[in-house]
Short mmCIF file of C-alpha atoms and ligand atoms in Angstrom, two decimals:
data_model
loop_
_atom_site.label_atom_id
_atom_site.label_comp_id
_atom_site.label_asym_id
_atom_site.label_seq_id
_atom_site.Cartn_x
_atom_site.Cartn_y
_atom_site.Cartn_z
CA MET A 1 10.97 -17.09 -7.05
CA THR A 2 9.67 -14.28 -4.85
CA THR A 3 6.34 -14.67 -3.07
CA ILE A 4 4.19 -11.71 -2.03
CA GLY A 5 1.77 -12.23 0.85
CA ILE A 6 -1.22 -9.95 0.35
CA ILE A 7 -3.66 -9.19 3.17
CA GLY A 8 -6.77 -7.65 1.65
CA ALA A 9 -8.22 -8.80 -1.65
CA GLY A 10 -10.47 -5.88 -2.53
CA HIS A 11 -9.96 -3.14 -5.11
CA ILE A 12 -6.29 -2.52 -4.39
CA GLY A 13 -5.23 -6.00 -3.26
CA SER A 14 -6.60 -7.66 -6.39
CA GLN A 15 -4.97 -5.08 -8.69
CA ILE A 16 -1.58 -5.44 -7.02
CA ALA A 17 -1.93 -9.23 -7.21
CA ARG A 18 -2.73 -9.02 -10.94
CA LYS A 19 0.30 -6.82 -11.65
CA ALA A 20 2.58 -8.96 -9.49
CA VAL A 21 1.60 -12.17 -11.26
CA GLN A 22 2.17 -10.51 -14.64
CA ARG A 23 5.69 -9.65 -13.46
CA GLY A 24 6.48 -13.21 -12.41
CA TYR A 25 5.81 -13.11 -8.66
CA ASP A 26 3.99 -15.82 -6.77
CA VAL A 27 1.09 -14.44 -4.74
CA VAL A 28 -0.66 -15.70 -1.62
CA ILE A 29 -3.75 -13.57 -1.06
CA SER A 30 -6.18 -13.34 1.84
CA ASN A 31 -9.22 -11.49 3.13
CA SER A 32 -11.34 -11.49 6.28
CA ARG A 33 -13.98 -13.98 5.12
CA GLY A 34 -11.68 -16.88 4.27
CA PRO A 35 -9.87 -18.41 1.27
CA GLU A 36 -13.01 -20.16 0.02
CA THR A 37 -14.42 -16.73 -0.90
CA LEU A 38 -11.46 -16.03 -3.19
CA THR A 39 -11.80 -18.93 -5.64
CA GLY A 40 -12.98 -16.67 -8.49
CA LEU A 41 -10.06 -14.27 -8.11
CA VAL A 42 -7.55 -17.10 -7.83
CA ALA A 43 -8.97 -18.78 -10.93
CA GLU A 44 -8.66 -15.51 -12.84
CA LEU A 45 -5.08 -14.85 -11.69
CA GLY A 46 -3.88 -18.36 -12.47
CA PRO A 47 -1.47 -20.90 -11.03
CA ARG A 48 0.97 -18.40 -9.52
CA THR A 49 -1.75 -17.39 -7.01
CA ARG A 50 -3.32 -19.18 -4.08
CA ALA A 51 -5.75 -18.05 -1.40
CA ALA A 52 -5.04 -18.42 2.31
CA THR A 53 -5.78 -16.91 5.69
CA PRO A 54 -4.08 -13.59 6.58
CA ALA A 55 -1.62 -15.40 8.88
CA GLU A 56 -0.75 -17.92 6.16
CA ALA A 57 -0.32 -15.18 3.54
CA ALA A 58 1.91 -13.24 5.94
CA ALA A 59 4.01 -16.33 6.66
CA ALA A 60 4.33 -17.28 2.99
CA GLY A 61 5.42 -13.86 1.74
CA ASP A 62 9.03 -12.85 1.24
CA PHE A 63 7.42 -9.48 1.69
CA ALA A 64 3.82 -8.47 2.30
CA VAL A 65 1.21 -5.98 1.17
CA VAL A 66 -1.39 -4.84 3.71
CA THR A 67 -4.40 -3.38 1.96
CA VAL A 68 -7.33 -3.41 4.38
CA PRO A 69 -9.42 -0.58 5.85
CA LEU A 70 -7.49 1.34 8.50
CA ARG A 71 -9.99 0.30 11.18
CA SER A 72 -8.86 -3.34 10.65
CA ILE A 73 -5.12 -2.97 11.15
CA GLY A 74 -5.38 -4.08 14.78
CA ASP A 75 -6.46 -7.53 13.51
CA LEU A 76 -3.33 -8.10 11.43
CA PRO A 77 -1.04 -10.96 12.46
CA VAL A 78 2.17 -9.69 14.04
CA GLN A 79 4.42 -12.74 14.43
CA PRO A 80 4.26 -14.05 10.83
CA LEU A 81 5.26 -10.60 9.57
CA GLU A 82 8.24 -10.37 11.91
CA GLY A 83 11.37 -9.11 10.14
CA LYS A 84 9.50 -8.61 6.86
CA ILE A 85 8.92 -5.59 4.69
CA VAL A 86 5.24 -4.66 4.68
CA ILE A 87 3.87 -2.32 2.01
CA ASP A 88 0.95 -0.35 3.44
CA THR A 89 -1.72 1.11 1.12
CA ASN A 90 -3.90 2.48 3.90
CA ASN A 91 -5.76 5.75 3.92
CA TYR A 92 -7.81 7.27 6.70
CA HIS A 93 -11.48 7.59 5.84
CA TRP A 94 -13.06 8.64 9.14
CA GLU A 95 -16.48 8.10 7.58
CA ARG A 96 -15.55 4.41 7.16
CA ASP A 97 -12.92 3.86 9.85
CA GLY A 98 -14.26 5.95 12.73
CA ARG A 99 -12.29 8.77 14.30
CA PHE A 100 -8.58 8.38 15.11
CA PRO A 101 -7.80 11.48 17.25
CA GLU A 102 -4.03 11.11 16.71
CA LEU A 103 -4.60 11.39 12.94
CA ASP A 104 -7.10 14.24 13.27
CA SER A 105 -4.61 16.21 15.37
CA GLY A 106 -1.67 15.56 13.05
CA GLN A 107 0.32 13.67 15.69
CA ALA A 108 0.47 10.38 13.81
CA THR A 109 0.39 9.00 10.28
CA THR A 110 -1.64 6.11 8.92
CA SER A 111 1.46 4.05 8.16
CA GLY A 112 2.96 5.05 11.49
CA LEU A 113 -0.03 3.42 13.18
CA LEU A 114 0.58 0.23 11.22
CA GLN A 115 4.29 0.33 12.13
CA LYS A 116 3.25 0.62 15.79
CA HIS A 117 1.03 -2.46 15.43
CA LEU A 118 3.86 -4.33 13.63
CA PRO A 119 6.91 -3.23 15.66
CA THR A 120 9.09 -6.05 14.33
CA SER A 121 8.25 -5.43 10.66
CA LYS A 122 9.55 -2.80 8.25
CA VAL A 123 6.54 -0.82 7.06
CA ALA A 124 6.67 1.23 3.87
CA LYS A 125 3.89 3.36 2.45
CA GLY A 126 2.88 2.37 -1.08
CA PHE A 127 0.07 2.59 -3.64
CA ASN A 128 -2.09 4.76 -1.35
CA HIS A 129 -2.48 7.72 -3.68
CA ILE A 130 -3.52 6.01 -6.89
CA MET A 131 -7.00 4.76 -7.69
CA ALA A 132 -7.09 0.97 -7.79
CA LYS A 133 -8.00 0.66 -11.45
CA GLU A 134 -5.15 2.99 -12.45
CA ILE A 135 -2.61 0.49 -11.07
CA GLY A 136 -3.68 -1.61 -14.04
CA THR A 137 -3.88 1.16 -16.62
CA ASP A 138 -1.27 3.81 -15.80
CA GLY A 139 1.95 1.81 -15.61
CA ALA A 140 4.59 2.40 -18.30
CA PRO A 141 8.11 1.08 -18.96
CA ALA A 142 11.06 2.80 -17.27
CA GLY A 143 12.25 5.80 -19.26
CA THR A 144 8.80 6.59 -20.73
CA ALA A 145 8.38 10.38 -20.96
CA ASN A 146 6.12 11.76 -18.24
CA ARG A 147 5.90 8.37 -16.51
CA ARG A 148 3.55 8.42 -13.52
CA ALA A 149 5.31 8.53 -10.15
CA LEU A 150 4.21 7.17 -6.79
CA ALA A 151 5.49 8.01 -3.34
CA THR A 152 6.88 5.82 -0.61
CA ALA A 153 8.10 6.44 2.92
CA SER A 154 9.68 4.19 5.50
CA ASP A 155 11.89 4.21 8.56
CA TYR A 156 13.88 1.43 6.86
CA PRO A 157 15.87 2.33 3.72
CA GLU A 158 15.74 -1.29 2.50
CA ALA A 159 11.93 -1.16 2.61
CA ALA A 160 11.81 2.05 0.56
CA GLU A 161 14.28 0.44 -1.88
CA LEU A 162 12.06 -2.62 -2.27
CA VAL A 163 9.02 -0.44 -2.96
CA THR A 164 11.07 1.52 -5.51
CA ARG A 165 12.04 -1.69 -7.34
CA PHE A 166 8.49 -3.03 -7.21
CA TYR A 167 6.99 0.26 -8.45
CA ASP A 168 9.47 0.20 -11.34
CA GLU A 169 8.56 -3.39 -12.22
CA VAL A 170 4.85 -2.59 -12.33
CA GLY A 171 5.33 0.66 -14.26
CA PHE A 172 5.92 3.64 -11.97
CA ASP A 173 8.69 6.02 -10.93
CA THR A 174 9.25 6.62 -7.21
CA VAL A 175 9.60 9.65 -4.99
CA ASN A 176 10.91 8.73 -1.54
CA ILE A 177 9.42 11.06 1.07
CA GLY A 178 11.72 9.85 3.85
CA PRO A 179 10.61 8.49 7.24
CA LEU A 180 7.04 7.48 8.09
CA SER A 181 6.71 10.63 10.21
CA GLU A 182 6.68 12.56 6.90
CA SER A 183 4.25 10.24 5.12
CA TRP A 184 1.29 12.52 5.90
CA ARG A 185 2.44 14.45 2.85
CA VAL A 186 0.83 11.82 0.63
CA GLU A 187 -2.21 11.06 2.75
CA ARG A 188 -5.80 11.72 1.77
CA ASP A 189 -6.81 15.18 0.53
CA ARG A 190 -3.23 16.42 0.16
CA PRO A 191 -2.19 17.84 -3.27
CA ALA A 192 -0.49 14.57 -4.31
CA TYR A 193 -3.52 12.42 -3.48
CA VAL A 194 -4.97 10.38 -6.40
CA VAL A 195 -3.82 12.74 -9.14
CA ARG A 196 -1.70 11.67 -12.07
CA GLN A 197 1.74 13.25 -11.70
CA ASN A 198 5.30 12.60 -12.83
CA ALA A 199 8.22 12.57 -10.39
CA ALA A 200 8.87 16.33 -10.60
CA GLU A 201 5.19 17.17 -10.11
CA LEU A 202 4.88 14.71 -7.24
CA THR A 203 7.93 16.21 -5.53
CA GLU A 204 6.35 19.67 -5.79
CA ASN A 205 2.99 18.45 -4.50
CA LEU A 206 4.60 16.72 -1.52
CA ALA A 207 6.50 19.90 -0.63
CA ARG A 208 3.36 22.06 -0.57
CA ALA A 209 1.19 19.66 1.45
CA PRO A 210 -0.39 21.08 4.62
CA ARG A 211 0.15 19.04 7.82
CA THR A 212 -3.50 19.03 8.81
CA ILE A 213 -6.61 19.23 6.64
N1 NAP B 301 -9.91 1.74 -3.66
C1 NAP B 301 -8.93 2.55 -3.99
O1 NAP B 301 -8.87 3.04 -5.15
C2 NAP B 301 -7.84 2.85 -2.99
C3 NAP B 301 -6.74 3.61 -3.44
C4 NAP B 301 -5.66 3.81 -2.58
C5 NAP B 301 -5.70 3.32 -1.28
N2 NAP B 301 -6.79 2.64 -0.83
C6 NAP B 301 -6.76 2.18 0.56
O2 NAP B 301 -6.29 0.84 0.54
C7 NAP B 301 -6.99 0.06 1.53
C8 NAP B 301 -7.80 -1.02 0.82
O3 NAP B 301 -8.72 -0.39 -0.04
P1 NAP B 301 -9.68 -1.20 -1.04
O4 NAP B 301 -10.41 -0.17 -1.82
O5 NAP B 301 -8.92 -2.27 -1.71
O6 NAP B 301 -10.69 -1.82 0.04
P2 NAP B 301 -11.82 -2.91 -0.23
O7 NAP B 301 -12.10 -3.05 -1.68
O8 NAP B 301 -12.93 -2.59 0.71
O9 NAP B 301 -11.11 -4.27 0.25
C9 NAP B 301 -10.69 -4.44 1.59
C10 NAP B 301 -10.14 -5.84 1.74
O10 NAP B 301 -9.63 -5.97 3.07
C11 NAP B 301 -10.12 -7.18 3.60
N3 NAP B 301 -10.14 -7.09 5.05
C12 NAP B 301 -10.89 -6.27 5.82
N4 NAP B 301 -10.63 -6.49 7.12
C13 NAP B 301 -9.71 -7.49 7.15
C14 NAP B 301 -9.06 -8.18 8.20
N5 NAP B 301 -9.30 -7.89 9.49
N6 NAP B 301 -8.17 -9.17 7.88
C15 NAP B 301 -7.94 -9.48 6.58
N7 NAP B 301 -8.52 -8.85 5.53
C16 NAP B 301 -9.41 -7.88 5.84
C17 NAP B 301 -11.48 -7.35 3.00
O11 NAP B 301 -11.87 -8.69 3.13
P3 NAP B 301 -13.43 -9.09 3.19
O12 NAP B 301 -14.04 -8.55 1.94
O13 NAP B 301 -13.40 -10.58 3.26
O14 NAP B 301 -13.96 -8.44 4.43
C18 NAP B 301 -11.18 -6.94 1.56
O15 NAP B 301 -10.63 -8.01 0.84
C19 NAP B 301 -7.86 1.05 2.29
O16 NAP B 301 -7.18 1.52 3.42
C20 NAP B 301 -8.09 2.16 1.27
O17 NAP B 301 -8.40 3.38 1.91
C21 NAP B 301 -7.85 2.39 -1.67
#
């Protein structure tokens, strides 16, 4: 049985947890306020899910999902995520996160910043350009005509492969952008951001993305 450690139990974290449980994964989920604040979500998701601290969720996961505001990535536990694949849903909302000059200037990417914080993990971008509720509604079986596609990017091919398998299990095709240095193509306000698109359309939208907004 594969366990996913999820850090962040808000809009995206809870939707990914729901989909993962439906597909037979065990889930250990966490937030900033403590496991006792997640009893309602755990009760809804059922016996495959338990709540924990971020460090415990990270340690329990065969792989992890980090789905917290960008401003919080510096708080994430490093050692329990060592050697693990970490799916990163982050987007940069300067109105919420404060200014990150290296993002404003186009010298960094949101997932690149997480990779820097987690140098011994294998970060892969995932689920950042779909609205949370659509993770539950827009999935379709493999081979469905016009199936929605989502992008990933990673410096580690095995991490992009894991995201590709997971996307497929929860109902989405994948377009692999390549290394994290190219992941700006799917960041906020680019053409591929939170629009419904199949793999061909996503590929086109990634290609025409401007580096800075
Ligand atoms: N909402 C969307 O449709 C959407 C779509 C794509 C990508 N995203 C991106 O995905 C990320 C998560 O978005 P969201 O909408 O799910 O956010 P959200 O609903 O505000 O939930 C954020 C979660 O992160 C937790 N958290 C915050 N700081 C933490 C810390 N230091 N350690 C552990 N957990 C912490 C919060 O816990 P507490 O509540 O206990 O503080 C909460 O469970 C963001 O970067 C967002 O931009 C969102």
